[in-house]
Short mmCIF file of C-alpha atoms in Angstrom, two decimals:
data_model
loop_
_atom_site.label_atom_id
_atom_site.label_comp_id
_atom_site.label_asym_id
_atom_site.label_seq_id
_atom_site.Cartn_x
_atom_site.Cartn_y
_atom_site.Cartn_z
CA MET A 1 0.00 0.00 0.00
CA ALA A 2 1.40 3.36 -0.98
CA LYS A 3 1.46 6.27 1.45
CA ASP A 4 -1.43 7.95 -0.35
CA GLY A 5 -3.60 4.87 0.04
CA SER A 6 -3.24 3.62 -3.55
CA THR A 7 -1.96 0.19 -4.39
CA ALA A 8 0.83 -0.17 -6.93
CA ALA A 9 0.67 -2.77 -9.67
CA ALA A 10 2.81 -5.84 -9.15
CA ASP A 11 5.26 -4.67 -11.81
CA GLY A 12 5.36 -1.11 -10.54
CA THR A 13 3.48 0.40 -13.49
CA THR A 14 1.05 2.55 -11.53
CA ALA A 15 1.97 6.22 -11.56
CA GLY A 16 1.80 7.99 -8.21
CA SER A 17 2.07 4.73 -6.28
CA GLY A 18 5.15 5.64 -4.27
CA ASP A 19 5.90 8.34 -1.71
CA ILE A 20 4.09 11.26 -3.35
CA ALA A 21 5.64 13.81 -1.02
CA ARG A 22 9.12 12.64 -1.96
CA SER A 23 8.28 12.54 -5.68
CA LEU A 24 6.99 16.11 -5.54
CA GLU A 25 10.07 17.23 -3.64
CA LEU A 26 12.33 15.69 -6.29
CA LEU A 27 10.29 17.02 -9.20
CA TRP A 28 10.10 20.56 -7.90
CA GLY A 29 13.63 20.85 -6.52
CA GLY A 30 13.50 19.88 -2.87
CA GLY A 31 16.37 17.45 -2.69
CA GLU A 32 18.30 16.88 -5.89
CA ARG A 33 21.65 16.56 -4.22
CA PRO A 34 22.17 14.57 -0.99
CA SER A 35 24.53 16.09 1.52
CA ARG A 36 26.90 13.16 1.59
CA GLY A 37 27.57 9.74 0.17
CA PRO A 38 27.31 9.51 -3.65
CA LYS A 39 30.21 10.03 -5.98
CA PRO A 40 30.35 13.60 -7.35
CA GLY A 41 29.53 12.62 -10.96
CA LEU A 42 26.15 11.13 -10.04
CA THR A 43 23.06 13.36 -10.38
CA LEU A 44 19.33 12.85 -10.33
CA ASP A 45 19.17 13.95 -13.96
CA ARG A 46 21.66 11.24 -14.97
CA ILE A 47 19.66 8.61 -13.10
CA VAL A 48 16.40 9.58 -14.79
CA THR A 49 18.08 9.75 -18.21
CA ALA A 50 19.53 6.27 -17.75
CA ALA A 51 16.19 4.89 -16.56
CA VAL A 52 14.35 6.27 -19.60
CA ALA A 53 17.02 4.83 -21.92
CA VAL A 54 16.71 1.36 -20.38
CA ALA A 55 12.90 1.48 -20.52
CA ASP A 56 12.99 2.59 -24.16
CA ALA A 57 15.31 -0.24 -25.15
CA GLU A 58 14.01 -3.13 -23.02
CA GLY A 59 10.74 -2.12 -21.41
CA LEU A 60 9.88 -0.87 -17.94
CA PRO A 61 10.40 -4.24 -16.18
CA ALA A 62 14.11 -3.98 -17.06
CA VAL A 63 14.43 -0.81 -14.99
CA SER A 64 15.76 -1.57 -11.54
CA MET A 65 18.13 0.11 -9.13
CA ARG A 66 20.64 -2.69 -9.63
CA ARG A 67 20.48 -2.32 -13.43
CA LEU A 68 20.84 1.45 -13.23
CA SER A 69 23.81 1.18 -10.91
CA THR A 70 25.49 -0.95 -13.58
CA GLU A 71 24.62 1.52 -16.33
CA LEU A 72 25.93 4.44 -14.28
CA GLY A 73 28.95 2.66 -12.85
CA THR A 74 28.05 3.27 -9.21
CA GLY A 75 26.85 1.34 -6.20
CA THR A 76 23.19 0.52 -5.86
CA MET A 77 22.95 2.18 -2.46
CA SER A 78 24.23 5.43 -3.96
CA LEU A 79 21.08 5.61 -6.11
CA TYR A 80 18.82 5.30 -3.08
CA ARG A 81 20.33 8.47 -1.69
CA TYR A 82 18.85 10.29 -4.69
CA VAL A 83 15.53 8.50 -5.21
CA PRO A 84 13.68 6.21 -2.75
CA GLY A 85 12.74 3.51 -5.26
CA LYS A 86 11.30 2.55 -8.63
CA ALA A 87 7.84 3.99 -7.96
CA GLU A 88 9.21 7.47 -7.33
CA LEU A 89 11.65 7.07 -10.21
CA LEU A 90 8.70 6.33 -12.49
CA ASP A 91 7.14 9.67 -11.52
CA LEU A 92 10.35 11.43 -12.56
CA MET A 93 10.54 9.45 -15.81
CA LEU A 94 6.96 10.35 -16.69
CA ASP A 95 7.53 14.04 -16.13
CA ARG A 96 10.61 13.85 -18.30
CA VAL A 97 8.76 12.43 -21.32
CA LEU A 98 5.17 13.65 -20.90
CA GLY A 99 6.12 17.26 -21.56
CA GLU A 100 7.54 16.43 -24.97
CA PRO A 101 4.39 16.10 -27.13
CA LEU A 102 2.31 18.81 -25.47
CA SER A 103 5.07 21.35 -25.94
CA ALA A 104 5.44 20.53 -29.63
CA VAL A 105 3.44 23.50 -30.83
CA PRO A 106 4.61 25.55 -33.80
CA ASP A 107 7.66 27.72 -33.11
CA ARG A 108 5.68 30.81 -34.13
CA PRO A 109 2.11 30.19 -32.87
CA ALA A 110 1.23 33.88 -33.21
CA GLY A 111 1.06 35.91 -36.37
CA ALA A 112 3.27 38.86 -37.19
CA ASP A 113 0.56 41.20 -35.91
CA GLY A 114 0.43 39.42 -32.58
CA THR A 115 -2.83 37.60 -33.29
CA PRO A 116 -3.07 33.98 -32.09
CA GLY A 117 -1.88 31.30 -34.47
CA ASP A 118 -3.98 28.61 -36.08
CA TRP A 119 -5.15 26.16 -33.43
CA ARG A 120 -5.64 23.53 -36.16
CA VAL A 121 -1.89 23.56 -36.85
CA ALA A 122 -1.24 23.25 -33.12
CA ILE A 123 -3.51 20.22 -32.74
CA ASP A 124 -1.97 18.56 -35.80
CA ALA A 125 1.54 19.12 -34.41
CA MET A 126 0.60 17.90 -30.93
CA ALA A 127 -1.02 14.72 -32.27
CA HIS A 128 1.87 13.78 -34.56
CA THR A 129 4.46 14.52 -31.89
CA TYR A 130 2.57 12.51 -29.27
CA LEU A 131 2.41 9.55 -31.63
CA ASP A 132 6.17 9.84 -32.21
CA ASN A 133 6.65 10.11 -28.46
CA LEU A 134 4.73 6.89 -27.80
CA ARG A 135 6.77 5.12 -30.46
CA ARG A 136 10.00 6.32 -28.83
CA HIS A 137 8.75 5.41 -25.36
CA PRO A 138 6.38 2.43 -25.85
CA TRP A 139 6.46 1.71 -22.10
CA LEU A 140 4.19 4.74 -21.61
CA LEU A 141 1.26 2.66 -22.88
CA LYS A 142 1.89 0.08 -20.15
CA ILE A 143 1.49 2.54 -17.28
CA ASN A 144 -1.67 3.42 -15.35
CA GLN A 145 -1.51 7.22 -15.54
CA ALA A 146 -4.82 7.92 -13.82
CA ARG A 147 -2.97 9.59 -10.90
CA THR A 148 0.18 11.00 -12.44
CA VAL A 149 2.26 13.20 -10.15
CA LEU A 150 2.64 16.40 -12.15
CA GLY A 151 6.04 18.04 -12.35
CA PRO A 152 7.40 21.16 -14.06
CA SER A 153 8.01 19.53 -17.45
CA ALA A 154 4.47 18.17 -17.80
CA LEU A 155 2.95 21.44 -16.59
CA ARG A 156 5.13 23.50 -18.92
CA GLY A 157 4.00 21.36 -21.84
CA LEU A 158 0.36 21.76 -20.83
CA GLU A 159 0.83 25.53 -20.50
CA LEU A 160 2.25 25.77 -24.02
CA ALA A 161 -0.52 23.58 -25.43
CA LEU A 162 -3.26 25.67 -23.82
CA SER A 163 -1.61 28.84 -25.11
CA ALA A 164 -1.65 27.42 -28.64
CA LEU A 165 -5.33 26.48 -28.35
CA ARG A 166 -6.60 29.68 -26.74
CA SER A 167 -7.69 31.11 -30.09
CA MET A 168 -10.42 28.45 -30.24
CA GLY A 169 -12.45 30.59 -27.87
CA LEU A 170 -13.72 27.62 -25.90
CA ARG A 171 -14.44 27.34 -22.19
CA ASP A 172 -11.56 26.13 -20.03
CA PRO A 173 -13.01 22.63 -19.44
CA GLU A 174 -13.56 22.33 -23.18
CA LEU A 175 -9.91 23.21 -23.93
CA ILE A 176 -8.81 20.44 -21.56
CA GLY A 177 -11.35 18.21 -23.30
CA VAL A 178 -9.72 18.94 -26.66
CA ILE A 179 -6.34 17.79 -25.35
CA ILE A 180 -7.82 14.68 -23.72
CA THR A 181 -9.76 13.77 -26.87
CA VAL A 182 -6.72 14.13 -29.14
CA ASN A 183 -4.46 12.24 -26.74
CA SER A 184 -6.99 9.42 -26.33
CA PHE A 185 -7.25 9.04 -30.10
CA VAL A 186 -3.46 8.96 -30.48
CA GLU A 187 -3.03 6.50 -27.61
CA GLY A 188 -5.64 4.15 -29.04
CA LEU A 189 -3.97 4.00 -32.43
CA ALA A 190 -0.49 3.73 -30.92
CA ARG A 191 -1.63 0.90 -28.65
CA THR A 192 -3.04 -1.01 -31.64
CA GLN A 193 0.23 -0.59 -33.54
CA GLY A 194 2.26 -1.54 -30.48
CA ASP A 195 0.16 -4.64 -29.82
CA ALA A 196 0.60 -5.73 -33.44
CA ALA A 197 4.37 -5.38 -33.21
CA GLU A 198 4.39 -7.25 -29.90
CA ALA A 199 2.32 -10.07 -31.40
CA VAL A 200 4.86 -10.48 -34.20
CA ALA A 201 7.70 -10.63 -31.68
CA GLN A 202 5.91 -13.16 -29.48
CA THR A 203 4.63 -15.51 -32.21
CA GLY A 204 7.25 -15.13 -34.92
CA LEU A 205 4.46 -14.73 -37.47
CA SER A 206 4.32 -11.62 -39.61
CA ASP A 207 0.98 -9.88 -40.14
CA GLU A 208 0.87 -11.26 -43.68
CA GLN A 209 1.46 -14.82 -42.47
CA PHE A 210 -1.15 -14.44 -39.74
CA TRP A 211 -3.90 -13.26 -42.09
CA ASP A 212 -2.91 -15.66 -44.88
CA SER A 213 -3.51 -18.57 -42.50
CA GLN A 214 -7.11 -17.39 -42.07
CA ARG A 215 -7.75 -16.62 -45.73
CA PRO A 216 -9.41 -19.96 -46.73
CA TYR A 217 -11.86 -19.76 -43.84
CA LEU A 218 -12.67 -16.10 -44.43
CA GLU A 219 -13.22 -16.67 -48.15
CA ARG A 220 -15.70 -19.46 -47.43
CA ALA A 221 -17.47 -17.22 -44.91
CA MET A 222 -17.81 -14.43 -47.49
CA LEU A 223 -19.22 -16.85 -50.08
CA SER A 224 -21.79 -18.21 -47.60
CA GLY A 225 -24.02 -15.15 -47.89
CA ALA A 226 -24.08 -14.68 -44.13
CA TYR A 227 -21.99 -11.52 -44.28
CA PRO A 228 -23.28 -9.49 -47.26
CA MET A 229 -21.88 -6.15 -46.11
CA MET A 230 -18.36 -7.46 -45.66
CA ALA A 231 -18.52 -9.58 -48.80
CA GLY A 232 -19.42 -6.50 -50.84
CA MET A 233 -16.53 -4.34 -49.61
CA SER A 234 -13.85 -3.27 -52.05
CA GLU A 235 -10.52 -5.10 -52.28
CA ASP A 236 -8.61 -2.15 -50.86
CA THR A 237 -10.79 -1.89 -47.73
CA PHE A 238 -8.04 -3.14 -45.43
CA SER A 239 -5.14 -1.81 -47.45
CA ALA A 240 -2.09 -0.79 -45.46
CA ASP A 241 -1.85 2.27 -47.72
CA PHE A 242 -4.86 3.90 -46.05
CA ASP A 243 -3.70 6.34 -43.36
CA HIS A 244 -6.14 5.75 -40.50
CA PHE A 245 -4.25 8.14 -38.25
CA GLU A 246 -4.49 11.08 -40.62
CA PHE A 247 -8.10 10.25 -41.47
CA GLY A 248 -9.15 10.19 -37.81
CA LEU A 249 -7.14 13.25 -36.85
CA GLN A 250 -8.62 15.39 -39.62
CA ARG A 251 -12.13 14.28 -38.65
CA LEU A 252 -11.42 15.32 -35.05
CA ILE A 253 -10.18 18.72 -36.18
CA ALA A 254 -13.30 19.12 -38.33
CA GLY A 255 -15.44 18.34 -35.30
CA PHE A 256 -13.61 20.92 -33.20
CA GLU A 257 -14.07 23.42 -36.06
CA ALA A 258 -17.83 22.93 -35.83
CA LEU A 259 -17.74 23.57 -32.08
CA VAL A 260 -15.62 26.71 -32.51
CA GLN A 261 -18.09 28.03 -35.08
CA GLU A 262 -20.96 27.28 -32.69
CA ARG A 263 -19.29 29.16 -29.85
CA THR A 264 -18.47 32.08 -32.17
CA ALA A 265 -22.11 32.30 -33.26
CA GLU A 266 -23.24 32.30 -29.61
CA ARG A 267 -20.92 35.19 -28.74
CA THR A 268 -22.02 37.12 -31.82
CA ALA A 269 -25.67 36.73 -30.87
CA ASP A 270 -25.02 37.73 -27.25
CA PRO A 271 -21.76 39.70 -26.88
CA ALA A 272 -22.33 40.10 -23.13
CA ALA A 273 -22.41 36.36 -22.59
CA GLU A 274 -19.26 34.94 -21.03
CA PRO A 275 -18.75 31.38 -19.77
CA ALA A 276 -18.87 31.46 -15.98
CA THR A 277 -15.85 29.19 -15.72
CA ASN A 278 -13.74 31.74 -17.61
CA ARG A 279 -14.55 34.68 -15.39
CA THR A 280 -11.95 35.81 -12.89
CA PRO A 281 -13.50 35.78 -9.40
CA ASP A 282 -13.30 38.93 -7.32
CA PRO A 283 -11.51 37.98 -4.07
CA THR A 284 -13.02 41.02 -2.28
CA ALA A 285 -16.59 40.21 -3.20
CA GLU A 286 -18.96 38.98 -0.52
CA PRO A 287 -20.28 35.44 -1.04
CA THR A 288 -23.73 35.28 -2.59
CA PRO A 289 -26.27 34.31 0.04
CA ASP A 290 -28.36 31.20 -0.48
CA LEU A 291 -31.83 32.70 -0.83
CA THR A 292 -33.45 29.29 -0.87
CA ALA A 293 -31.99 28.11 2.41
CA ASP A 294 -35.00 29.17 4.57
CA ARG A 295 -37.67 28.20 2.09
CA THR A 296 -39.94 25.33 2.94
#
């Protein structure tokens, strides 16, 4: 049982399952350098970098304090003076890589006149970069990130992403919803691709060999008349040349475009209307009394 009451997965792939107070201290600069013990060349940054490299190459289960001590050429106990264990190390690894895709907005998001840049370009860049990120760090898809401990890198990436999307004119919860929707789409496609690659590695059968083995049975099924819709589909229906990622992403952007137009029309019809969640509260204002409290 972790100190926050959560239970870590058996393989340590639950984010935020360690000592949250210690993870936050390390992420935000409370104890990077111990006062004594480790060799001078060892730093928390080097430990996290080595851990990410091992996870990228061999998967998260390969990351251990003993393995990292070998990679860094130091004693295992020296690492524990920097980070309590693998659960806290995972929090640091996540912050290191989660900020990468969200911060991948265009270098010049604003126009020459200072007007906001095209949010469509920002979403396209974020989606493609997140997909690349998941391919570089496939272990991310194996982690339960429901309770990720947020550090400066992840927050900086989120800040940049929100800045790039502000021209959409949506309510704050809706802007977060845009990011969640895009990320969920990317993760789903990346997980499918990752599972396919893992299946090839585990079985030794290529995708072509796998589907060729089923071809005689599928052909008989199509000729049976029981599946008229599938039997009538074109030969290129399942072609590898069709870009499902680009197709889905552009449909998402089109859907967001419709919402932006809807919000723009609402503001045009009622210029005084402003989403309550976007208003800055007045800290000096008296709380509004509950006029219904004494009603019977």
